[in-house]
Amino acid sequence: MAQPLESSSATRPQGSAKKEKPYWVEPLITMVVLGVWVLYSLWEIFFHNSGTYQNYISPYFSPGVGKWFGWHLLDGLYVAWVPFLFRFSCYYYRREYYRGFFWDPPGCAVHDKPRPRYSGETKWPLAFNNLHRYAWYLAFIVLVFLWKDAVQAFFFKNGFGVGIGSLLLLINAVLLTFYTFSCHAFRHMVGGKKDCFSCDGKPTTSYKLWNRVSSWNVFHGTWAWASLASVWAADLYIRLLSMGVIHDVRLF
Ligand code: FES
């Protein structure tokens, strides 16, 4: 097992070591949560053809691309690859699953194996992660549909109303919006793809936009986990409704 570098603990103030959790706790939690989420998602996408209940549509199945073209098999598959590509090429998740699944290394200041031929993300399959900026555009299109679904979730057969499903889909759209617009690649885009702002001499609009997105980007990891949980919760709720296991609770 990897060992923490001595130098990191040597520079730590005395007495603080006891308060820190072991370096392997975070990657282990990541591995369990992401692993269960991936298994759940595969079960949902490959074993169900629809994720709808009345006016609710699960985020895994929106937009219903399969239905547009009359394809009735594995409807979730036509669209679910977009958020998957977006999440798994996300800079934040990369750090998390490189640590959690590859354990390579599992944390900062932890010894890594010497790797003379390490090519990082310059070669297949990790080079695939360089598609992240393009995945952002696709994820943005999906996000627009998720907002449409969130609004639609408040309009039942008998008119406007609020159900638990309406709130879950709304919260999901909000959290995904924060996740999408706090993205590192999006910040780079609005910043004009520059490497040097001070070279412009005075603050430009792109610099101000870059600064604004930076303030959201600080919490990108929080939005990443919160939106993962909201997608999961919204889908599970709609799945249980469609299976007749639970009944929708209408608040009014
Ligand atoms: Fe996480 Fe772009 S860096 S979504």
PDB file of C-alpha atoms and ligand atoms in Angstrom:
ATOM      1  CA  MET A   1       0.000   0.000   0.000  1.00  0.00           C
ATOM      2  CA  ALA A   2       1.158   3.533  -0.713  1.00  0.00           C
ATOM      3  CA  GLN A   3       2.769   5.341   2.197  1.00  0.00           C
ATOM      4  CA  PRO A   4       2.522   9.041   3.072  1.00  0.00           C
ATOM      5  CA  LEU A   5       5.728  10.938   2.385  1.00  0.00           C
ATOM      6  CA  GLU A   6       7.670  11.719   5.524  1.00  0.00           C
ATOM      7  CA  SER A   7       8.270  15.285   4.431  1.00  0.00           C
ATOM      8  CA  SER A   8       4.550  16.116   4.517  1.00  0.00           C
ATOM      9  CA  SER A   9       4.126  15.069   8.141  1.00  0.00           C
ATOM     10  CA  ALA A  10       7.458  16.614   9.091  1.00  0.00           C
ATOM     11  CA  THR A  11       6.239  20.070   8.071  1.00  0.00           C
ATOM     12  CA  ARG A  12       2.880  19.667   9.812  1.00  0.00           C
ATOM     13  CA  PRO A  13       2.377  21.611  13.065  1.00  0.00           C
ATOM     14  CA  GLN A  14       2.664  19.370  16.102  1.00  0.00           C
ATOM     15  CA  GLY A  15      -0.641  18.025  17.400  1.00  0.00           C
ATOM     16  CA  SER A  16      -2.519  18.521  14.101  1.00  0.00           C
ATOM     17  CA  ALA A  17      -1.801  14.979  12.868  1.00  0.00           C
ATOM     18  CA  LYS A  18      -4.408  13.489  15.201  1.00  0.00           C
ATOM     19  CA  LYS A  19      -7.189  15.648  13.762  1.00  0.00           C
ATOM     20  CA  GLU A  20      -6.538  14.717  10.131  1.00  0.00           C
ATOM     21  CA  LYS A  21      -8.345  11.728   8.726  1.00  0.00           C
ATOM     22  CA  PRO A  22      -6.191   9.035   7.098  1.00  0.00           C
ATOM     23  CA  TYR A  23      -5.342   9.759   3.451  1.00  0.00           C
ATOM     24  CA  TRP A  24      -7.208   6.663   2.210  1.00  0.00           C
ATOM     25  CA  VAL A  25     -10.632   7.646   3.613  1.00  0.00           C
ATOM     26  CA  GLU A  26     -11.586  10.101   0.865  1.00  0.00           C
ATOM     27  CA  PRO A  27     -10.568   7.886  -2.078  1.00  0.00           C
ATOM     28  CA  LEU A  28     -12.324   4.945  -0.462  1.00  0.00           C
ATOM     29  CA  ILE A  29     -15.569   6.919  -0.094  1.00  0.00           C
ATOM     30  CA  THR A  30     -15.222   8.087  -3.711  1.00  0.00           C
ATOM     31  CA  MET A  31     -14.721   4.534  -4.897  1.00  0.00           C
ATOM     32  CA  VAL A  32     -17.800   3.252  -3.061  1.00  0.00           C
ATOM     33  CA  VAL A  33     -20.149   6.134  -3.976  1.00  0.00           C
ATOM     34  CA  LEU A  34     -19.085   6.455  -7.607  1.00  0.00           C
ATOM     35  CA  GLY A  35     -18.991   2.670  -8.014  1.00  0.00           C
ATOM     36  CA  VAL A  36     -22.543   2.227  -6.705  1.00  0.00           C
ATOM     37  CA  TRP A  37     -23.754   5.166  -8.791  1.00  0.00           C
ATOM     38  CA  VAL A  38     -22.255   3.718 -11.974  1.00  0.00           C
ATOM     39  CA  LEU A  39     -23.810   0.297 -11.298  1.00  0.00           C
ATOM     40  CA  TYR A  40     -27.188   1.887 -10.560  1.00  0.00           C
ATOM     41  CA  SER A  41     -26.971   3.998 -13.729  1.00  0.00           C
ATOM     42  CA  LEU A  42     -26.108   0.994 -15.905  1.00  0.00           C
ATOM     43  CA  TRP A  43     -29.029  -0.938 -14.414  1.00  0.00           C
ATOM     44  CA  GLU A  44     -31.349   1.970 -15.107  1.00  0.00           C
ATOM     45  CA  ILE A  45     -30.164   2.590 -18.673  1.00  0.00           C
ATOM     46  CA  PHE A  46     -29.849  -1.019 -19.850  1.00  0.00           C
ATOM     47  CA  PHE A  47     -32.826  -2.560 -18.097  1.00  0.00           C
ATOM     48  CA  HIS A  48     -35.465   0.114 -18.589  1.00  0.00           C
ATOM     49  CA  ASN A  49     -36.899   1.641 -21.734  1.00  0.00           C
ATOM     50  CA  SER A  50     -38.600   4.585 -20.162  1.00  0.00           C
ATOM     51  CA  GLY A  51     -38.114   6.842 -17.193  1.00  0.00           C
ATOM     52  CA  THR A  52     -41.404   8.684 -17.109  1.00  0.00           C
ATOM     53  CA  TYR A  53     -44.317   8.929 -14.733  1.00  0.00           C
ATOM     54  CA  GLN A  54     -47.193  11.229 -15.727  1.00  0.00           C
ATOM     55  CA  ASN A  55     -45.584  14.655 -16.229  1.00  0.00           C
ATOM     56  CA  TYR A  56     -42.253  13.624 -14.685  1.00  0.00           C
ATOM     57  CA  ILE A  57     -39.313  12.496 -16.789  1.00  0.00           C
ATOM     58  CA  SER A  58     -36.155  11.110 -15.270  1.00  0.00           C
ATOM     59  CA  PRO A  59     -32.910  12.995 -16.005  1.00  0.00           C
ATOM     60  CA  TYR A  60     -31.446   9.750 -17.382  1.00  0.00           C
ATOM     61  CA  PHE A  61     -34.056   9.680 -20.148  1.00  0.00           C
ATOM     62  CA  SER A  62     -34.242  13.335 -21.131  1.00  0.00           C
ATOM     63  CA  PRO A  63     -34.505  14.380 -23.864  1.00  0.00           C
ATOM     64  CA  GLY A  64     -36.330  11.336 -25.225  1.00  0.00           C
ATOM     65  CA  VAL A  65     -34.206  11.050 -28.353  1.00  0.00           C
ATOM     66  CA  GLY A  66     -35.246   7.443 -28.955  1.00  0.00           C
ATOM     67  CA  LYS A  67     -38.918   8.401 -29.009  1.00  0.00           C
ATOM     68  CA  TRP A  68     -38.289  11.240 -31.491  1.00  0.00           C
ATOM     69  CA  PHE A  69     -37.064   8.675 -34.010  1.00  0.00           C
ATOM     70  CA  GLY A  70     -39.403   5.837 -33.036  1.00  0.00           C
ATOM     71  CA  TRP A  71     -36.611   3.789 -31.444  1.00  0.00           C
ATOM     72  CA  HIS A  72     -38.127   2.054 -28.449  1.00  0.00           C
ATOM     73  CA  LEU A  73     -35.178   0.110 -27.184  1.00  0.00           C
ATOM     74  CA  LEU A  74     -32.798   1.417 -24.534  1.00  0.00           C
ATOM     75  CA  ASP A  75     -34.136   4.959 -24.741  1.00  0.00           C
ATOM     76  CA  GLY A  76     -31.804   6.161 -21.994  1.00  0.00           C
ATOM     77  CA  LEU A  77     -28.725   5.111 -23.936  1.00  0.00           C
ATOM     78  CA  TYR A  78     -29.179   7.703 -26.690  1.00  0.00           C
ATOM     79  CA  VAL A  79     -28.706  10.570 -24.275  1.00  0.00           C
ATOM     80  CA  ALA A  80     -27.146   9.225 -21.064  1.00  0.00           C
ATOM     81  CA  TRP A  81     -23.702   9.014 -22.688  1.00  0.00           C
ATOM     82  CA  VAL A  82     -23.564  12.832 -22.754  1.00  0.00           C
ATOM     83  CA  PRO A  83     -23.708  13.438 -18.984  1.00  0.00           C
ATOM     84  CA  PHE A  84     -21.467  10.388 -18.504  1.00  0.00           C
ATOM     85  CA  LEU A  85     -18.854  11.802 -20.860  1.00  0.00           C
ATOM     86  CA  PHE A  86     -19.199  15.208 -19.210  1.00  0.00           C
ATOM     87  CA  ARG A  87     -18.810  13.873 -15.678  1.00  0.00           C
ATOM     88  CA  PHE A  88     -16.060  11.377 -16.336  1.00  0.00           C
ATOM     89  CA  SER A  89     -13.944  13.887 -18.240  1.00  0.00           C
ATOM     90  CA  CYS A  90     -14.575  16.571 -15.567  1.00  0.00           C
ATOM     91  CA  TYR A  91     -11.321  17.818 -14.049  1.00  0.00           C
ATOM     92  CA  TYR A  92     -12.691  17.421 -10.539  1.00  0.00           C
ATOM     93  CA  TYR A  93     -13.966  13.860 -11.024  1.00  0.00           C
ATOM     94  CA  ARG A  94     -10.740  12.892 -12.761  1.00  0.00           C
ATOM     95  CA  ARG A  95      -8.824  13.731  -9.626  1.00  0.00           C
ATOM     96  CA  GLU A  96     -11.348  11.826  -7.538  1.00  0.00           C
ATOM     97  CA  TYR A  97     -11.462   8.628  -9.562  1.00  0.00           C
ATOM     98  CA  TYR A  98      -7.756   8.575 -10.339  1.00  0.00           C
ATOM     99  CA  ARG A  99      -7.303   8.529  -6.581  1.00  0.00           C
ATOM    100  CA  GLY A 100     -10.256   6.314  -5.717  1.00  0.00           C
ATOM    101  CA  PHE A 101     -10.120   3.668  -8.443  1.00  0.00           C
ATOM    102  CA  PHE A 102      -6.539   3.743  -9.687  1.00  0.00           C
ATOM    103  CA  TRP A 103      -5.085   4.555  -6.250  1.00  0.00           C
ATOM    104  CA  ASP A 104      -2.367   6.209  -8.225  1.00  0.00           C
ATOM    105  CA  PRO A 105      -1.526   7.971  -5.962  1.00  0.00           C
ATOM    106  CA  PRO A 106      -4.479   7.998  -3.543  1.00  0.00           C
ATOM    107  CA  GLY A 107      -3.698  11.476  -2.229  1.00  0.00           C
ATOM    108  CA  CYS A 108      -1.306  14.388  -2.130  1.00  0.00           C
ATOM    109  CA  ALA A 109       2.114  13.686  -0.652  1.00  0.00           C
ATOM    110  CA  VAL A 110       1.633   9.914  -0.859  1.00  0.00           C
ATOM    111  CA  HIS A 111       4.381   7.857  -2.491  1.00  0.00           C
ATOM    112  CA  ASP A 112       3.649   6.761  -6.049  1.00  0.00           C
ATOM    113  CA  LYS A 113       5.238   3.916  -7.976  1.00  0.00           C
ATOM    114  CA  PRO A 114       7.998   5.015 -10.359  1.00  0.00           C
ATOM    115  CA  ARG A 115       6.540   4.945 -13.876  1.00  0.00           C
ATOM    116  CA  PRO A 116       9.172   5.286 -16.575  1.00  0.00           C
ATOM    117  CA  ARG A 117       6.699   5.084 -19.478  1.00  0.00           C
ATOM    118  CA  TYR A 118       3.812   7.036 -17.988  1.00  0.00           C
ATOM    119  CA  SER A 119       2.012   8.932 -20.745  1.00  0.00           C
ATOM    120  CA  GLY A 120      -0.776  10.491 -18.669  1.00  0.00           C
ATOM    121  CA  GLU A 121      -3.592  11.905 -20.741  1.00  0.00           C
ATOM    122  CA  THR A 122      -1.582  12.097 -23.929  1.00  0.00           C
ATOM    123  CA  LYS A 123      -2.530   8.580 -25.069  1.00  0.00           C
ATOM    124  CA  TRP A 124      -5.634   6.422 -25.287  1.00  0.00           C
ATOM    125  CA  PRO A 125      -7.646   5.799 -23.146  1.00  0.00           C
ATOM    126  CA  LEU A 126      -6.992   8.769 -20.852  1.00  0.00           C
ATOM    127  CA  ALA A 127      -6.557  11.116 -23.834  1.00  0.00           C
ATOM    128  CA  PHE A 128     -10.314  10.733 -24.181  1.00  0.00           C
ATOM    129  CA  ASN A 129     -10.631  13.132 -21.236  1.00  0.00           C
ATOM    130  CA  ASN A 130      -9.424  15.955 -23.488  1.00  0.00           C
ATOM    131  CA  LEU A 131     -12.893  15.939 -25.053  1.00  0.00           C
ATOM    132  CA  HIS A 132     -14.217  17.654 -21.945  1.00  0.00           C
ATOM    133  CA  ARG A 133     -14.635  21.085 -23.538  1.00  0.00           C
ATOM    134  CA  TYR A 134     -16.766  19.540 -26.316  1.00  0.00           C
ATOM    135  CA  ALA A 135     -18.738  17.529 -23.773  1.00  0.00           C
ATOM    136  CA  TRP A 136     -19.578  20.858 -22.124  1.00  0.00           C
ATOM    137  CA  TYR A 137     -21.536  22.029 -25.212  1.00  0.00           C
ATOM    138  CA  LEU A 138     -23.487  18.762 -25.343  1.00  0.00           C
ATOM    139  CA  ALA A 139     -24.164  18.859 -21.603  1.00  0.00           C
ATOM    140  CA  PHE A 140     -25.451  22.404 -21.974  1.00  0.00           C
ATOM    141  CA  ILE A 141     -28.024  21.225 -24.560  1.00  0.00           C
ATOM    142  CA  VAL A 142     -29.163  18.461 -22.209  1.00  0.00           C
ATOM    143  CA  LEU A 143     -29.385  21.006 -19.385  1.00  0.00           C
ATOM    144  CA  VAL A 144     -31.832  23.111 -21.423  1.00  0.00           C
ATOM    145  CA  PHE A 145     -34.103  20.050 -21.718  1.00  0.00           C
ATOM    146  CA  LEU A 146     -33.788  19.362 -17.994  1.00  0.00           C
ATOM    147  CA  TRP A 147     -35.050  22.871 -17.270  1.00  0.00           C
ATOM    148  CA  LYS A 148     -37.984  22.227 -19.619  1.00  0.00           C
ATOM    149  CA  ASP A 149     -38.681  19.001 -17.680  1.00  0.00           C
ATOM    150  CA  ALA A 150     -38.465  20.849 -14.368  1.00  0.00           C
ATOM    151  CA  VAL A 151     -41.098  23.367 -15.499  1.00  0.00           C
ATOM    152  CA  GLN A 152     -43.260  20.605 -16.978  1.00  0.00           C
ATOM    153  CA  ALA A 153     -43.143  18.791 -13.630  1.00  0.00           C
ATOM    154  CA  PHE A 154     -45.335  21.529 -12.122  1.00  0.00           C
ATOM    155  CA  PHE A 155     -48.116  21.061 -14.688  1.00  0.00           C
ATOM    156  CA  PHE A 156     -50.289  18.055 -13.963  1.00  0.00           C
ATOM    157  CA  LYS A 157     -53.361  16.841 -15.856  1.00  0.00           C
ATOM    158  CA  ASN A 158     -55.575  18.938 -13.588  1.00  0.00           C
ATOM    159  CA  GLY A 159     -53.382  22.033 -13.787  1.00  0.00           C
ATOM    160  CA  PHE A 160     -50.579  23.617 -11.815  1.00  0.00           C
ATOM    161  CA  GLY A 161     -49.402  21.787  -8.715  1.00  0.00           C
ATOM    162  CA  VAL A 162     -46.383  20.917  -6.669  1.00  0.00           C
ATOM    163  CA  GLY A 163     -45.366  17.338  -6.007  1.00  0.00           C
ATOM    164  CA  ILE A 164     -42.222  15.901  -4.472  1.00  0.00           C
ATOM    165  CA  GLY A 165     -41.209  14.968  -8.021  1.00  0.00           C
ATOM    166  CA  SER A 166     -41.635  18.596  -9.162  1.00  0.00           C
ATOM    167  CA  LEU A 167     -39.308  19.772  -6.408  1.00  0.00           C
ATOM    168  CA  LEU A 168     -36.738  17.040  -7.044  1.00  0.00           C
ATOM    169  CA  LEU A 169     -36.582  17.884 -10.758  1.00  0.00           C
ATOM    170  CA  LEU A 170     -36.323  21.607 -10.020  1.00  0.00           C
ATOM    171  CA  ILE A 171     -33.542  21.126  -7.465  1.00  0.00           C
ATOM    172  CA  ASN A 172     -31.785  18.844  -9.934  1.00  0.00           C
ATOM    173  CA  ALA A 173     -31.902  21.481 -12.696  1.00  0.00           C
ATOM    174  CA  VAL A 174     -30.575  24.157 -10.324  1.00  0.00           C
ATOM    175  CA  LEU A 175     -27.694  22.011  -9.051  1.00  0.00           C
ATOM    176  CA  LEU A 176     -26.768  20.886 -12.560  1.00  0.00           C
ATOM    177  CA  THR A 177     -26.754  24.528 -13.664  1.00  0.00           C
ATOM    178  CA  PHE A 178     -24.252  25.388 -10.939  1.00  0.00           C
ATOM    179  CA  TYR A 179     -22.187  22.315 -11.812  1.00  0.00           C
ATOM    180  CA  THR A 180     -22.171  23.140 -15.544  1.00  0.00           C
ATOM    181  CA  PHE A 181     -21.384  26.839 -15.162  1.00  0.00           C
ATOM    182  CA  SER A 182     -18.655  26.366 -12.570  1.00  0.00           C
ATOM    183  CA  CYS A 183     -16.765  24.100 -14.981  1.00  0.00           C
ATOM    184  CA  HIS A 184     -13.046  24.775 -15.511  1.00  0.00           C
ATOM    185  CA  ALA A 185     -13.444  24.453 -19.282  1.00  0.00           C
ATOM    186  CA  PHE A 186     -16.342  26.924 -19.287  1.00  0.00           C
ATOM    187  CA  ARG A 187     -14.213  29.383 -17.294  1.00  0.00           C
ATOM    188  CA  HIS A 188     -11.479  29.034 -19.872  1.00  0.00           C
ATOM    189  CA  MET A 189     -14.010  29.672 -22.668  1.00  0.00           C
ATOM    190  CA  VAL A 190     -15.512  32.820 -21.139  1.00  0.00           C
ATOM    191  CA  GLY A 191     -12.025  34.020 -20.253  1.00  0.00           C
ATOM    192  CA  GLY A 192     -11.218  34.179 -23.950  1.00  0.00           C
ATOM    193  CA  LYS A 193      -8.899  31.129 -23.761  1.00  0.00           C
ATOM    194  CA  LYS A 194      -6.051  33.381 -22.646  1.00  0.00           C
ATOM    195  CA  ASP A 195      -2.977  32.382 -20.732  1.00  0.00           C
ATOM    196  CA  CYS A 196      -2.148  35.893 -19.529  1.00  0.00           C
ATOM    197  CA  PHE A 197      -4.671  38.523 -18.413  1.00  0.00           C
ATOM    198  CA  SER A 198      -2.139  41.011 -17.081  1.00  0.00           C
ATOM    199  CA  CYS A 199      -0.654  41.162 -20.598  1.00  0.00           C
ATOM    200  CA  ASP A 200      -3.791  43.115 -21.664  1.00  0.00           C
ATOM    201  CA  GLY A 201      -2.780  46.004 -19.425  1.00  0.00           C
ATOM    202  CA  LYS A 202      -6.248  46.684 -17.973  1.00  0.00           C
ATOM    203  CA  PRO A 203      -9.119  44.419 -16.830  1.00  0.00           C
ATOM    204  CA  THR A 204     -11.129  43.254 -19.845  1.00  0.00           C
ATOM    205  CA  THR A 205     -14.677  41.884 -20.019  1.00  0.00           C
ATOM    206  CA  SER A 206     -13.289  38.388 -20.473  1.00  0.00           C
ATOM    207  CA  TYR A 207     -11.201  38.828 -17.337  1.00  0.00           C
ATOM    208  CA  LYS A 208     -14.274  39.931 -15.365  1.00  0.00           C
ATOM    209  CA  LEU A 209     -16.242  36.947 -16.651  1.00  0.00           C
ATOM    210  CA  TRP A 210     -13.348  34.644 -15.824  1.00  0.00           C
ATOM    211  CA  ASN A 211     -13.290  36.081 -12.304  1.00  0.00           C
ATOM    212  CA  ARG A 212     -17.044  35.603 -11.901  1.00  0.00           C
ATOM    213  CA  VAL A 213     -16.896  31.953 -12.999  1.00  0.00           C
ATOM    214  CA  SER A 214     -13.873  31.480 -10.741  1.00  0.00           C
ATOM    215  CA  SER A 215     -16.007  32.396  -7.740  1.00  0.00           C
ATOM    216  CA  TRP A 216     -18.423  29.574  -8.685  1.00  0.00           C
ATOM    217  CA  ASN A 217     -15.563  27.267  -9.584  1.00  0.00           C
ATOM    218  CA  VAL A 218     -14.317  27.302  -5.977  1.00  0.00           C
ATOM    219  CA  PHE A 219     -17.297  25.104  -5.110  1.00  0.00           C
ATOM    220  CA  HIS A 220     -17.167  22.954  -8.240  1.00  0.00           C
ATOM    221  CA  GLY A 221     -16.557  19.789  -6.221  1.00  0.00           C
ATOM    222  CA  THR A 222     -19.604  20.530  -4.065  1.00  0.00           C
ATOM    223  CA  TRP A 223     -21.803  21.064  -7.135  1.00  0.00           C
ATOM    224  CA  ALA A 224     -20.384  17.890  -8.652  1.00  0.00           C
ATOM    225  CA  TRP A 225     -21.443  15.695  -5.720  1.00  0.00           C
ATOM    226  CA  ALA A 226     -24.699  17.545  -5.016  1.00  0.00           C
ATOM    227  CA  SER A 227     -25.837  17.278  -8.646  1.00  0.00           C
ATOM    228  CA  LEU A 228     -24.849  13.602  -8.763  1.00  0.00           C
ATOM    229  CA  ALA A 229     -27.069  13.031  -5.724  1.00  0.00           C
ATOM    230  CA  SER A 230     -29.949  15.043  -7.212  1.00  0.00           C
ATOM    231  CA  VAL A 231     -29.866  13.127 -10.517  1.00  0.00           C
ATOM    232  CA  TRP A 232     -29.886   9.906  -8.545  1.00  0.00           C
ATOM    233  CA  ALA A 233     -32.709  11.002  -6.221  1.00  0.00           C
ATOM    234  CA  ALA A 234     -34.924  12.313  -9.042  1.00  0.00           C
ATOM    235  CA  ASP A 235     -34.467   9.178 -11.116  1.00  0.00           C
ATOM    236  CA  LEU A 236     -35.026   6.815  -8.193  1.00  0.00           C
ATOM    237  CA  TYR A 237     -38.186   8.650  -7.154  1.00  0.00           C
ATOM    238  CA  ILE A 238     -39.631   8.460 -10.676  1.00  0.00           C
ATOM    239  CA  ARG A 239     -38.559   4.831 -11.038  1.00  0.00           C
ATOM    240  CA  LEU A 240     -40.320   3.867  -7.790  1.00  0.00           C
ATOM    241  CA  LEU A 241     -43.439   5.783  -8.889  1.00  0.00           C
ATOM    242  CA  SER A 242     -43.523   4.036 -12.251  1.00  0.00           C
ATOM    243  CA  MET A 243     -43.109   0.646 -10.539  1.00  0.00           C
ATOM    244  CA  GLY A 244     -46.032   1.413  -8.210  1.00  0.00           C
ATOM    245  CA  VAL A 245     -43.846   1.041  -5.126  1.00  0.00           C
ATOM    246  CA  ILE A 246     -44.681   4.552  -3.891  1.00  0.00           C
ATOM    247  CA  HIS A 247     -47.280   7.226  -4.669  1.00  0.00           C
ATOM    248  CA  ASP A 248     -46.451  10.798  -5.551  1.00  0.00           C
ATOM    249  CA  VAL A 249     -46.917  13.200  -2.668  1.00  0.00           C
ATOM    250  CA  ARG A 250     -48.653  16.362  -3.855  1.00  0.00           C
ATOM    251  CA  LEU A 251     -47.999  19.370  -1.648  1.00  0.00           C
ATOM    252  CA  PHE A 252     -50.775  21.263  -3.406  1.00  0.00           C
TER     253      PHE A 252
HETATM  254 FE1  FES B   1     -15.954  19.629 -13.946  1.00  0.00          FE
HETATM  255 FE2  FES B   1     -15.886  20.824 -16.338  1.00  0.00          FE
HETATM  256  S1  FES B   1     -14.326  20.645 -14.903  1.00  0.00           S
HETATM  257  S2  FES B   1     -17.572  19.869 -15.349  1.00  0.00           S
END
